[in-house]
Every structure is written in C-alpha cells, then in structure tokens.
Amino acid sequence: MQITTTLTSSPTDDARLAEILENPGFGTHFTDHMFTVEWTPTDGWHDARITPYGPLTLDPAAAVLHYAQEIFEGMKAYRHDDGSVWMFRPEANAERMVRSCDRLALPELPADDFVQAVAALVEVDQRFVPSNSGAGEKSLYLRPFMFASEKFLGVRPAEHVTFMVIASPAGAYFKGGAKPVSLWLTEEYTRAGRGGMGAAKTGGNYASSLVAQREAYAHGCDQVVFLDGQEGKYVEELGGMNMYFVFDDGSIVTPETGTILEGITRSSIIELAGKMGHHVTERKFAIDEWRDGVASGRITEVFACGTAAVVTPVGALRTKDGDVPAPASTDLTMRIREALVDVQFGRADDTFGWMKRVV
Ligand code: PLP
Ligand code: COI
C-alpha cells in the first residue's frame, strides 16, 4: 500500500503535549494526524493517506449514519524504557477486523495493509506515545475503524467504504486504576443472539449495551455483565471486556466463544496463565456457578480483561435478587496482569513473539 503523508502545519506544542501525556485519561485527547483509505468495487482500496487530524465531511445520506454498517478495533502502542515503541499482536487485531468485515458485509482490508496503516500513524505521531515512569500503564490507544461512507439510503452493503485510524494517548480506563470494579447483572437486556453480531467488533453492539450500562450506573456499579440471549443462564462478557473465573485449585475458566467478542487479551491470558502452570478451560459458565462458587469459596477470584482496561479484578456482583460478594482474593489476577504488562512494556522476555517494533 502506497501511503501519501501531509503533515500538520500546527503540531501540538511541547508544553501542551507534556500536559496531555502527564494525565491522558481515556479517549479524550487525539494525536496530530489520522490515516484514511477508501474502497469502491471498481478501484478496490485506494488513496491511502496520512493527513492532519480533523473533522470529516460526510454526506447526511451516508449509509453508516442510518444502518450502522461499521466496525472497529482497539489496540495499543507502548514505549519501552529505551525509548523504542512497540505494538502488541497487531496481526491479531488485523485478523479480527477481517472477521468483522465479513460479518458486516464490508470489504476485507488485507491484514498487511491494516498493520502497515497503524504502524505508519504511530510512526508519524510517535511523540504522543507516553513514556512510563514508575508504575504507570500509559500507552497510545489506537482506534482503527471502517464504515459505509456511500451516499445511498437503500439497504444493501455499501459500495463506498472508508477505513481510518486515529490515536489517543491513554492512561487507566477506570479512574480507580486496578481497584476491583463492581458489576451489575442485566437480566433484561442481552448483547448477542444466535446468528447475531456478538463476535464482531461493531458499533451496534456497543449501542445496544448502553441502556444496560446506564442501569449499572443507576445501581451504583461500574460495568454491566451480559448473559446469553438463548437461555439467560450463562455468563458472556461485560460491555467492553471478557471475563475470567479462578478456582481454589488454581484452575481458570473463561466463557467460550461464539457470541462473545474474542478478545486478544483473553487469548493472550490463556497462553500466559498456561505458562504460569494454570489449567485454563473455555466453556459455558452459568451465573449460578458464580453465585455458588463465591459462597462456597471454590471461586477465589473473578477478573475482567481487555485492551483498554488491561486486567481488572471484579468485586461484588449486584443482581435483582441480591449481591454476590467480592471473591476472597485478587492475587493471581494481579500476577497475570503484571506478567502481561511486563511483556507489553518490554520488562519481560517476549517468549510468544507478540511484540512488533514500530520505532
Ligand atoms: N469484549 C468486548 C465487548 C470488548 O469491547 C472488548 C474490548 O476490546 C473485549 C471483549 C476485549 O477484547 P480485547 O482484549 O481484544 O481488547
Ligand atoms: C477496547 O478495550 O479496546 C475496547 O474496545 C473497549 C471499549 C473502549 C470499547
């Protein structure tokens, strides 16, 4: 892919950048540039470019605004102590985006082009990759996304599609850092059904989660847990994270895939925890098993994981029938978190070959 680059004439000045990187928060500050490439059936992917970050001009009839034909990815670039900048498993995000493309009837973006696009933006905006002094977990959050930009109100797969990448310096996703998050169990809303879009990373899944998330806030909880749409019995995932359950014999369970988003953090933890000597199973996990397991002490830890939130202990679960208390420990959760971020920040050997150097 041939990328043309037009640099901004008004880069963020050093003082302002230092201020942003000091306390980036999540998803509010953006870098100086963005990547764009367009697709049509006749020309395929074309006109790849990096330009100054700025608003889009979109026709009011653009299909994405009406029928939500849109997908996205979430990934991060990390600065190591020697100043180099690395991405974590970008090919895995590229492959997941291809699967999302297929489900949303969008044109596939070749994995190599995806990785090239993301790396090119990180390189141009490398000043925005925070350095990590002390225990910080700052990184550059990358948001590749693809949408139906065709001006047409008929309901069919769009014939003009745009893929973009934007980037945003990020600190902890939750204000409390790695403090346990409280969860609300929604028994009214589901995020996925058989044959639906649960396994695709598409905006519609997040739109449908918001009413349940609002309910979670109203119950004083940080996040919402969804059950399966068929029987309302099995734990699926949170609005933006996968889940893990740790047993008193050291074994670990994570809900099986099919209707959940196949998290890259989730799959990395399967490998990492395995290497740490834990037996990891992907299977159906009933909500009653959670309730009973915490009560009997068989379940010692519950945690959630994802790119934005890394690995976060789960505290109490609030349900309409009463609370399931926080499990006894967060010990293994924190060790898994440590093992993962140590690889990401170059403090541990990358034995799985997950890191890709950009700068
Ligand atoms: N589940 C949902 C619904 C998500 O939005 C995310 C976040 O990306 C995840 C799980 C975790 O996926 P990953 O580890 O690839 O970030
Ligand atoms: C991510 O972790 O990348 C997510 O997509 C979660 C949320 C910010 C949507």
Tab-separated table of C-alpha atoms and ligand atoms in Angstrom:
chain	number	residue	atom	x	y	z
A	1	MET	CA	0.000	0.000	0.000
A	2	GLN	CA	1.359	3.380	-1.063
A	3	ILE	CA	0.686	5.988	1.664
A	4	THR	CA	0.986	9.732	0.993
A	5	THR	CA	1.676	11.892	4.042
A	6	THR	CA	0.710	15.514	4.592
A	7	LEU	CA	1.990	16.780	7.923
A	8	THR	CA	0.106	19.294	10.025
A	9	SER	CA	1.309	22.903	9.924
A	10	SER	CA	0.293	23.356	13.568
A	11	PRO	CA	1.685	20.441	15.619
A	12	THR	CA	0.771	20.253	19.301
A	13	ASP	CA	3.479	22.223	21.090
A	14	ASP	CA	5.817	20.513	23.546
A	15	ALA	CA	4.344	22.126	26.650
A	16	ARG	CA	0.773	21.155	25.755
A	17	LEU	CA	1.861	17.640	24.798
A	18	ALA	CA	3.649	17.205	28.130
A	19	GLU	CA	0.464	18.307	29.892
A	20	ILE	CA	-1.644	15.775	27.950
A	21	LEU	CA	0.809	12.914	28.500
A	22	GLU	CA	1.009	13.704	32.210
A	23	ASN	CA	-2.648	12.844	32.664
A	24	PRO	CA	-4.101	11.465	29.413
A	25	GLY	CA	-7.304	9.895	30.780
A	26	PHE	CA	-9.027	7.720	28.173
A	27	GLY	CA	-10.287	8.669	24.732
A	28	THR	CA	-10.352	12.438	25.053
A	29	HIS	CA	-7.066	13.630	23.509
A	30	PHE	CA	-6.041	12.763	19.964
A	31	THR	CA	-2.796	12.914	18.039
A	32	ASP	CA	-1.949	15.398	15.274
A	33	HIS	CA	-2.682	13.067	12.339
A	34	MET	CA	-5.047	10.387	11.066
A	35	PHE	CA	-4.908	7.653	8.449
A	36	THR	CA	-7.552	7.195	5.732
A	37	VAL	CA	-8.035	4.802	2.814
A	38	GLU	CA	-11.142	4.401	0.653
A	39	TRP	CA	-12.722	1.436	-1.080
A	40	THR	CA	-15.020	1.114	-4.109
A	41	PRO	CA	-15.859	-2.048	-6.065
A	42	THR	CA	-14.098	-0.728	-9.173
A	43	ASP	CA	-10.913	0.663	-7.598
A	44	GLY	CA	-10.596	-1.567	-4.531
A	45	TRP	CA	-8.665	0.041	-1.637
A	46	HIS	CA	-7.123	3.295	-2.863
A	47	ASP	CA	-5.923	6.770	-1.913
A	48	ALA	CA	-4.180	5.787	1.341
A	49	ARG	CA	-3.112	8.915	3.168
A	50	ILE	CA	-1.995	10.382	6.463
A	51	THR	CA	-3.338	13.895	6.927
A	52	PRO	CA	-3.735	16.362	9.810
A	53	TYR	CA	-6.336	15.164	12.351
A	54	GLY	CA	-9.669	16.868	11.823
A	55	PRO	CA	-13.426	16.577	11.304
A	56	LEU	CA	-14.828	14.567	8.408
A	57	THR	CA	-17.196	15.811	5.747
A	58	LEU	CA	-19.871	13.148	5.461
A	59	ASP	CA	-22.998	13.218	3.313
A	60	PRO	CA	-26.139	13.148	5.525
A	61	ALA	CA	-27.239	10.122	3.480
A	62	ALA	CA	-24.024	8.212	4.255
A	63	ALA	CA	-25.222	4.675	4.960
A	64	VAL	CA	-23.347	4.336	8.261
A	65	LEU	CA	-25.489	7.078	9.797
A	66	HIS	CA	-28.648	5.115	9.027
A	67	TYR	CA	-27.830	1.413	9.041
A	68	ALA	CA	-24.726	1.296	11.259
A	69	GLN	CA	-22.561	-0.645	8.820
A	70	GLU	CA	-19.428	-0.014	10.878
A	71	ILE	CA	-16.675	-1.943	12.639
A	72	PHE	CA	-13.664	-1.000	14.734
A	73	GLU	CA	-10.618	-2.296	16.551
A	74	GLY	CA	-8.877	-1.335	19.772
A	75	MET	CA	-5.140	-1.812	20.308
A	76	LYS	CA	-2.182	-0.044	21.876
A	77	ALA	CA	1.390	1.108	21.231
A	78	TYR	CA	3.786	1.007	24.181
A	79	ARG	CA	7.027	2.886	24.813
A	80	HIS	CA	9.793	0.786	26.309
A	81	ASP	CA	12.396	2.184	28.690
A	82	ASP	CA	14.946	2.541	25.879
A	83	GLY	CA	12.564	4.872	24.021
A	84	SER	CA	11.531	2.333	21.361
A	85	VAL	CA	7.817	1.957	20.502
A	86	TRP	CA	6.062	-1.384	20.078
A	87	MET	CA	2.621	-2.725	19.206
A	88	PHE	CA	1.047	-5.771	20.866
A	89	ARG	CA	-0.148	-8.507	18.464
A	90	PRO	CA	-1.317	-6.134	15.700
A	91	GLU	CA	-1.824	-9.093	13.336
A	92	ALA	CA	-4.433	-10.468	15.747
A	93	ASN	CA	-6.393	-7.219	15.531
A	94	ALA	CA	-5.999	-7.235	11.740
A	95	GLU	CA	-7.385	-10.770	11.558
A	96	ARG	CA	-10.271	-9.968	13.871
A	97	MET	CA	-11.114	-6.956	11.716
A	98	VAL	CA	-11.252	-9.220	8.661
A	99	ARG	CA	-13.775	-11.407	10.539
A	100	SER	CA	-15.782	-8.303	11.469
A	101	CYS	CA	-15.658	-7.158	7.811
A	102	ASP	CA	-17.147	-10.480	6.735
A	103	ARG	CA	-19.965	-10.324	9.296
A	104	LEU	CA	-20.883	-6.712	8.442
A	105	ALA	CA	-20.627	-7.261	4.668
A	106	LEU	CA	-17.767	-4.786	4.437
A	107	PRO	CA	-14.800	-5.278	2.066
A	108	GLU	CA	-11.879	-7.101	3.693
A	109	LEU	CA	-8.858	-4.963	4.396
A	110	PRO	CA	-5.780	-7.203	3.966
A	111	ALA	CA	-4.060	-7.805	7.308
A	112	ASP	CA	-0.727	-6.464	5.998
A	113	ASP	CA	-2.363	-3.181	4.969
A	114	PHE	CA	-4.039	-2.890	8.366
A	115	VAL	CA	-0.738	-3.348	10.201
A	116	GLN	CA	1.064	-1.001	7.804
A	117	ALA	CA	-1.584	1.704	8.304
A	118	VAL	CA	-1.493	1.522	12.084
A	119	ALA	CA	2.312	1.433	12.201
A	120	ALA	CA	2.551	4.403	9.822
A	121	LEU	CA	0.328	6.548	12.037
A	122	VAL	CA	2.219	5.540	15.189
A	123	GLU	CA	5.479	6.463	13.494
A	124	VAL	CA	4.243	9.887	12.373
A	125	ASP	CA	2.731	10.624	15.806
A	126	GLN	CA	5.392	8.887	17.916
A	127	ARG	CA	5.734	11.983	20.148
A	128	PHE	CA	2.310	11.050	21.536
A	129	VAL	CA	3.373	7.646	22.866
A	130	PRO	CA	3.750	8.296	26.607
A	131	SER	CA	6.770	7.084	28.494
A	132	ASN	CA	6.161	5.041	31.590
A	133	SER	CA	7.967	6.208	34.625
A	134	GLY	CA	7.127	4.227	37.752
A	135	ALA	CA	4.040	2.041	37.909
A	136	GLY	CA	2.115	3.899	35.199
A	137	GLU	CA	0.386	1.982	32.454
A	138	LYS	CA	0.262	4.732	29.860
A	139	SER	CA	0.194	3.914	26.182
A	140	LEU	CA	-1.074	5.183	22.851
A	141	TYR	CA	-4.539	3.732	22.255
A	142	LEU	CA	-5.141	3.034	18.552
A	143	ARG	CA	-8.585	3.014	17.038
A	144	PRO	CA	-8.821	1.589	13.506
A	145	PHE	CA	-12.388	1.743	12.145
A	146	MET	CA	-14.274	1.141	8.919
A	147	PHE	CA	-17.635	2.495	7.845
A	148	ALA	CA	-20.126	2.714	4.978
A	149	SER	CA	-19.491	6.171	3.540
A	150	GLU	CA	-21.644	5.725	0.436
A	151	LYS	CA	-24.429	8.267	-0.098
A	152	PHE	CA	-27.351	5.864	-0.532
A	153	LEU	CA	-30.437	5.025	1.529
A	154	GLY	CA	-31.125	1.608	0.024
A	155	VAL	CA	-30.437	-1.254	2.406
A	156	ARG	CA	-27.529	-3.223	0.899
A	157	PRO	CA	-23.777	-3.466	1.523
A	158	ALA	CA	-22.228	-0.064	0.761
A	159	GLU	CA	-20.174	0.496	-2.381
A	160	HIS	CA	-18.090	3.259	-0.900
A	161	VAL	CA	-16.305	2.353	2.306
A	162	THR	CA	-13.756	4.269	4.360
A	163	PHE	CA	-11.137	2.826	6.715
A	164	MET	CA	-9.409	5.148	9.154
A	165	VAL	CA	-7.034	5.028	12.113
A	166	ILE	CA	-6.953	7.591	14.891
A	167	ALA	CA	-4.805	7.500	18.023
A	168	SER	CA	-5.256	8.729	21.565
A	169	PRO	CA	-2.781	8.825	24.466
A	170	ALA	CA	-4.305	6.738	27.265
A	171	GLY	CA	-3.931	6.159	30.978
A	172	ALA	CA	-6.082	3.822	33.086
A	173	TYR	CA	-9.549	3.118	31.632
A	174	PHE	CA	-11.091	3.029	35.112
A	175	LYS	CA	-10.495	6.006	37.377
A	176	GLY	CA	-9.674	3.642	40.252
A	177	GLY	CA	-6.804	2.025	38.258
A	178	ALA	CA	-6.603	-1.692	39.126
A	179	LYS	CA	-9.029	-1.426	42.040
A	180	PRO	CA	-11.876	-4.021	41.787
A	181	VAL	CA	-14.794	-2.973	39.582
A	182	SER	CA	-18.354	-3.596	40.680
A	183	LEU	CA	-20.738	-5.247	38.233
A	184	TRP	CA	-24.467	-5.148	37.584
A	185	LEU	CA	-26.102	-8.253	36.153
A	186	THR	CA	-28.628	-7.343	33.484
A	187	GLU	CA	-31.350	-9.955	33.133
A	188	GLU	CA	-33.454	-7.848	30.790
A	189	TYR	CA	-31.014	-6.940	28.018
A	190	THR	CA	-28.675	-9.165	26.009
A	191	ARG	CA	-25.888	-8.087	23.663
A	192	ALA	CA	-25.881	-11.038	21.264
A	193	GLY	CA	-28.019	-13.818	19.941
A	194	ARG	CA	-27.574	-16.900	17.791
A	195	GLY	CA	-26.567	-15.764	14.305
A	196	GLY	CA	-26.174	-12.190	15.539
A	197	MET	CA	-23.158	-9.890	15.666
A	198	GLY	CA	-21.830	-10.706	19.142
A	199	ALA	CA	-18.466	-11.917	17.847
A	200	ALA	CA	-17.950	-8.865	15.612
A	201	LYS	CA	-16.483	-5.625	16.873
A	202	THR	CA	-19.220	-3.388	15.559
A	203	GLY	CA	-20.621	-0.156	16.942
A	204	GLY	CA	-24.152	-1.579	17.093
A	205	ASN	CA	-23.166	-3.988	19.868
A	206	TYR	CA	-21.987	-1.065	21.960
A	207	ALA	CA	-25.082	0.995	21.160
A	208	SER	CA	-27.257	-1.872	22.381
A	209	SER	CA	-25.210	-2.169	25.596
A	210	LEU	CA	-25.702	1.435	26.686
A	211	VAL	CA	-29.128	1.114	28.264
A	212	ALA	CA	-27.831	-1.768	30.380
A	213	GLN	CA	-24.704	0.226	31.231
A	214	ARG	CA	-26.942	3.103	32.336
A	215	GLU	CA	-28.814	0.653	34.547
A	216	ALA	CA	-25.464	-0.434	36.034
A	217	TYR	CA	-24.627	3.173	36.934
A	218	ALA	CA	-28.088	3.618	38.445
A	219	HIS	CA	-27.337	0.630	40.709
A	220	GLY	CA	-24.010	2.155	41.725
A	221	CYS	CA	-21.964	-0.289	39.591
A	222	ASP	CA	-19.084	0.354	37.185
A	223	GLN	CA	-19.937	-2.143	34.437
A	224	VAL	CA	-22.646	-4.485	33.243
A	225	VAL	CA	-22.494	-8.293	32.794
A	226	PHE	CA	-24.464	-9.872	29.966
A	227	LEU	CA	-25.913	-13.377	29.945
A	228	ASP	CA	-26.547	-15.487	26.847
A	229	GLY	CA	-29.568	-14.483	24.796
A	230	GLN	CA	-30.935	-18.015	24.428
A	231	GLU	CA	-31.402	-19.233	27.999
A	232	GLY	CA	-30.362	-16.223	30.089
A	233	LYS	CA	-28.241	-18.603	32.100
A	234	TYR	CA	-24.610	-18.370	31.001
A	235	VAL	CA	-22.184	-15.516	31.596
A	236	GLU	CA	-20.983	-13.966	28.341
A	237	GLU	CA	-18.932	-10.810	28.921
A	238	LEU	CA	-19.029	-7.181	30.008
A	239	GLY	CA	-19.892	-4.265	27.742
A	240	GLY	CA	-16.224	-3.909	26.754
A	241	MET	CA	-14.292	-6.742	28.427
A	242	ASN	CA	-14.058	-10.543	28.628
A	243	MET	CA	-14.316	-12.438	31.917
A	244	TYR	CA	-12.263	-14.978	33.869
A	245	PHE	CA	-13.024	-17.104	36.950
A	246	VAL	CA	-10.280	-18.531	39.188
A	247	PHE	CA	-10.913	-21.669	41.295
A	248	ASP	CA	-9.348	-22.685	44.600
A	249	ASP	CA	-7.355	-25.464	42.885
A	250	GLY	CA	-5.659	-22.883	40.647
A	251	SER	CA	-7.689	-23.749	37.551
A	252	ILE	CA	-9.210	-20.963	35.473
A	253	VAL	CA	-12.369	-20.755	33.370
A	254	THR	CA	-13.324	-18.233	30.706
A	255	PRO	CA	-16.668	-18.293	28.860
A	256	GLU	CA	-16.443	-19.988	25.487
A	257	THR	CA	-16.688	-18.068	22.250
A	258	GLY	CA	-19.415	-17.933	19.626
A	259	THR	CA	-21.480	-14.979	20.724
A	260	ILE	CA	-18.793	-13.076	22.662
A	261	LEU	CA	-16.066	-10.852	21.270
A	262	GLU	CA	-12.901	-12.951	21.029
A	263	GLY	CA	-10.603	-10.682	22.988
A	264	ILE	CA	-6.920	-10.581	22.161
A	265	THR	CA	-6.197	-10.005	25.846
A	266	ARG	CA	-8.394	-13.030	26.616
A	267	SER	CA	-6.487	-15.295	24.240
A	268	SER	CA	-3.130	-13.964	25.488
A	269	ILE	CA	-4.124	-14.795	29.064
A	270	ILE	CA	-4.994	-18.362	28.058
A	271	GLU	CA	-1.383	-18.731	26.944
A	272	LEU	CA	0.209	-16.738	29.778
A	273	ALA	CA	-1.732	-18.461	32.568
A	274	GLY	CA	-0.964	-21.819	30.954
A	275	LYS	CA	2.722	-20.966	31.031
A	276	MET	CA	2.344	-19.972	34.692
A	277	GLY	CA	1.114	-23.525	35.359
A	278	HIS	CA	-2.636	-22.958	35.486
A	279	HIS	CA	-5.140	-25.155	33.730
A	280	VAL	CA	-7.352	-22.914	31.589
A	281	THR	CA	-10.700	-24.054	30.202
A	282	GLU	CA	-13.013	-22.306	27.752
A	283	ARG	CA	-16.546	-23.455	28.467
A	284	LYS	CA	-20.061	-22.353	29.311
A	285	PHE	CA	-20.143	-20.749	32.725
A	286	ALA	CA	-23.530	-20.437	34.445
A	287	ILE	CA	-24.412	-17.437	36.575
A	288	ASP	CA	-25.401	-19.871	39.371
A	289	GLU	CA	-21.890	-21.299	39.332
A	290	TRP	CA	-20.585	-17.789	40.042
A	291	ARG	CA	-23.040	-17.260	42.926
A	292	ASP	CA	-22.463	-20.694	44.472
A	293	GLY	CA	-18.723	-20.711	43.825
A	294	VAL	CA	-18.121	-17.468	45.682
A	295	ALA	CA	-20.401	-18.602	48.534
A	296	SER	CA	-18.582	-21.934	48.940
A	297	GLY	CA	-15.125	-20.437	48.465
A	298	ARG	CA	-14.457	-22.597	45.389
A	299	ILE	CA	-14.176	-19.426	43.290
A	300	THR	CA	-11.404	-17.331	44.732
A	301	GLU	CA	-11.066	-14.615	42.097
A	302	VAL	CA	-13.008	-13.077	39.233
A	303	PHE	CA	-11.427	-10.701	36.756
A	304	ALA	CA	-12.148	-8.896	33.507
A	305	CYS	CA	-9.768	-8.166	30.661
A	306	GLY	CA	-9.485	-6.091	27.514
A	307	THR	CA	-7.157	-3.737	25.695
A	308	ALA	CA	-8.485	-0.581	27.307
A	309	ALA	CA	-8.877	-1.986	30.819
A	310	VAL	CA	-5.936	-4.474	30.709
A	311	VAL	CA	-6.685	-6.929	33.583
A	312	THR	CA	-9.023	-5.673	36.273
A	313	PRO	CA	-10.230	-7.502	39.395
A	314	VAL	CA	-14.004	-7.873	39.721
A	315	GLY	CA	-15.519	-7.069	43.098
A	316	ALA	CA	-19.145	-7.575	44.042
A	317	LEU	CA	-21.842	-8.546	41.558
A	318	ARG	CA	-25.178	-6.816	42.099
A	319	THR	CA	-28.305	-8.605	40.848
A	320	LYS	CA	-32.021	-8.029	41.229
A	321	ASP	CA	-32.057	-10.937	43.675
A	322	GLY	CA	-29.258	-9.586	45.854
A	323	ASP	CA	-25.489	-9.221	45.852
A	324	VAL	CA	-22.816	-11.829	45.185
A	325	PRO	CA	-19.948	-10.620	47.363
A	326	ALA	CA	-16.448	-9.898	46.093
A	327	PRO	CA	-14.331	-13.072	45.899
A	328	ALA	CA	-11.674	-13.576	48.549
A	329	SER	CA	-8.552	-12.714	46.576
A	330	THR	CA	-7.050	-10.704	43.718
A	331	ASP	CA	-3.649	-12.351	43.945
A	332	LEU	CA	-3.495	-14.351	40.718
A	333	THR	CA	-5.347	-11.577	38.867
A	334	MET	CA	-2.603	-9.128	39.755
A	335	ARG	CA	0.140	-11.616	38.842
A	336	ILE	CA	-1.423	-12.234	35.440
A	337	ARG	CA	-1.819	-8.503	34.933
A	338	GLU	CA	1.839	-7.988	35.850
A	339	ALA	CA	3.003	-10.776	33.516
A	340	LEU	CA	1.042	-9.261	30.617
A	341	VAL	CA	2.107	-5.632	31.068
A	342	ASP	CA	5.709	-6.723	31.612
A	343	VAL	CA	5.693	-8.221	28.107
A	344	GLN	CA	3.921	-5.174	26.654
A	345	PHE	CA	6.378	-2.735	28.218
A	346	GLY	CA	9.426	-4.844	27.394
A	347	ARG	CA	10.250	-5.715	31.005
A	348	ALA	CA	9.851	-9.465	30.406
A	349	ASP	CA	11.029	-11.701	27.578
A	350	ASP	CA	8.557	-11.796	24.711
A	351	THR	CA	8.587	-15.598	24.533
A	352	PHE	CA	5.394	-15.730	22.456
A	353	GLY	CA	6.647	-13.265	19.812
A	354	TRP	CA	3.747	-10.889	20.484
A	355	MET	CA	5.529	-7.544	20.187
A	356	LYS	CA	6.160	-5.706	16.921
A	357	ARG	CA	8.595	-2.814	16.911
A	358	VAL	CA	7.463	0.388	15.168
A	359	VAL	CA	10.040	2.993	16.171
B	1	PLP	N1	-15.397	-7.765	24.788
B	1	PLP	C1	-15.832	-6.587	24.307
B	1	PLP	C2	-17.284	-6.407	24.099
B	1	PLP	C3	-14.903	-5.560	24.010
B	1	PLP	O1	-15.305	-4.391	23.547
B	1	PLP	C4	-13.533	-5.791	24.247
B	1	PLP	C5	-12.564	-4.733	24.007
B	1	PLP	O2	-11.991	-4.630	23.015
B	1	PLP	C6	-13.137	-7.049	24.711
B	1	PLP	C7	-14.096	-8.004	24.977
B	1	PLP	C8	-11.698	-7.385	24.905
B	1	PLP	O3	-11.043	-7.526	23.684
B	1	PLP	P1	-9.505	-7.197	23.500
B	1	PLP	O4	-8.804	-7.961	24.554
B	1	PLP	O5	-9.166	-7.641	22.151
B	1	PLP	O6	-9.362	-5.726	23.701
B	2	COI	C1	-11.016	-1.874	23.971
B	2	COI	O1	-10.618	-2.341	25.012
B	2	COI	O2	-10.282	-1.602	23.024
B	2	COI	C2	-12.422	-1.625	23.782
B	2	COI	O3	-12.841	-1.617	22.681
B	2	COI	C3	-13.262	-1.404	24.962
B	2	COI	C4	-14.027	-0.117	24.890
B	2	COI	C5	-13.155	1.087	24.983
B	2	COI	C6	-14.941	-0.073	23.706
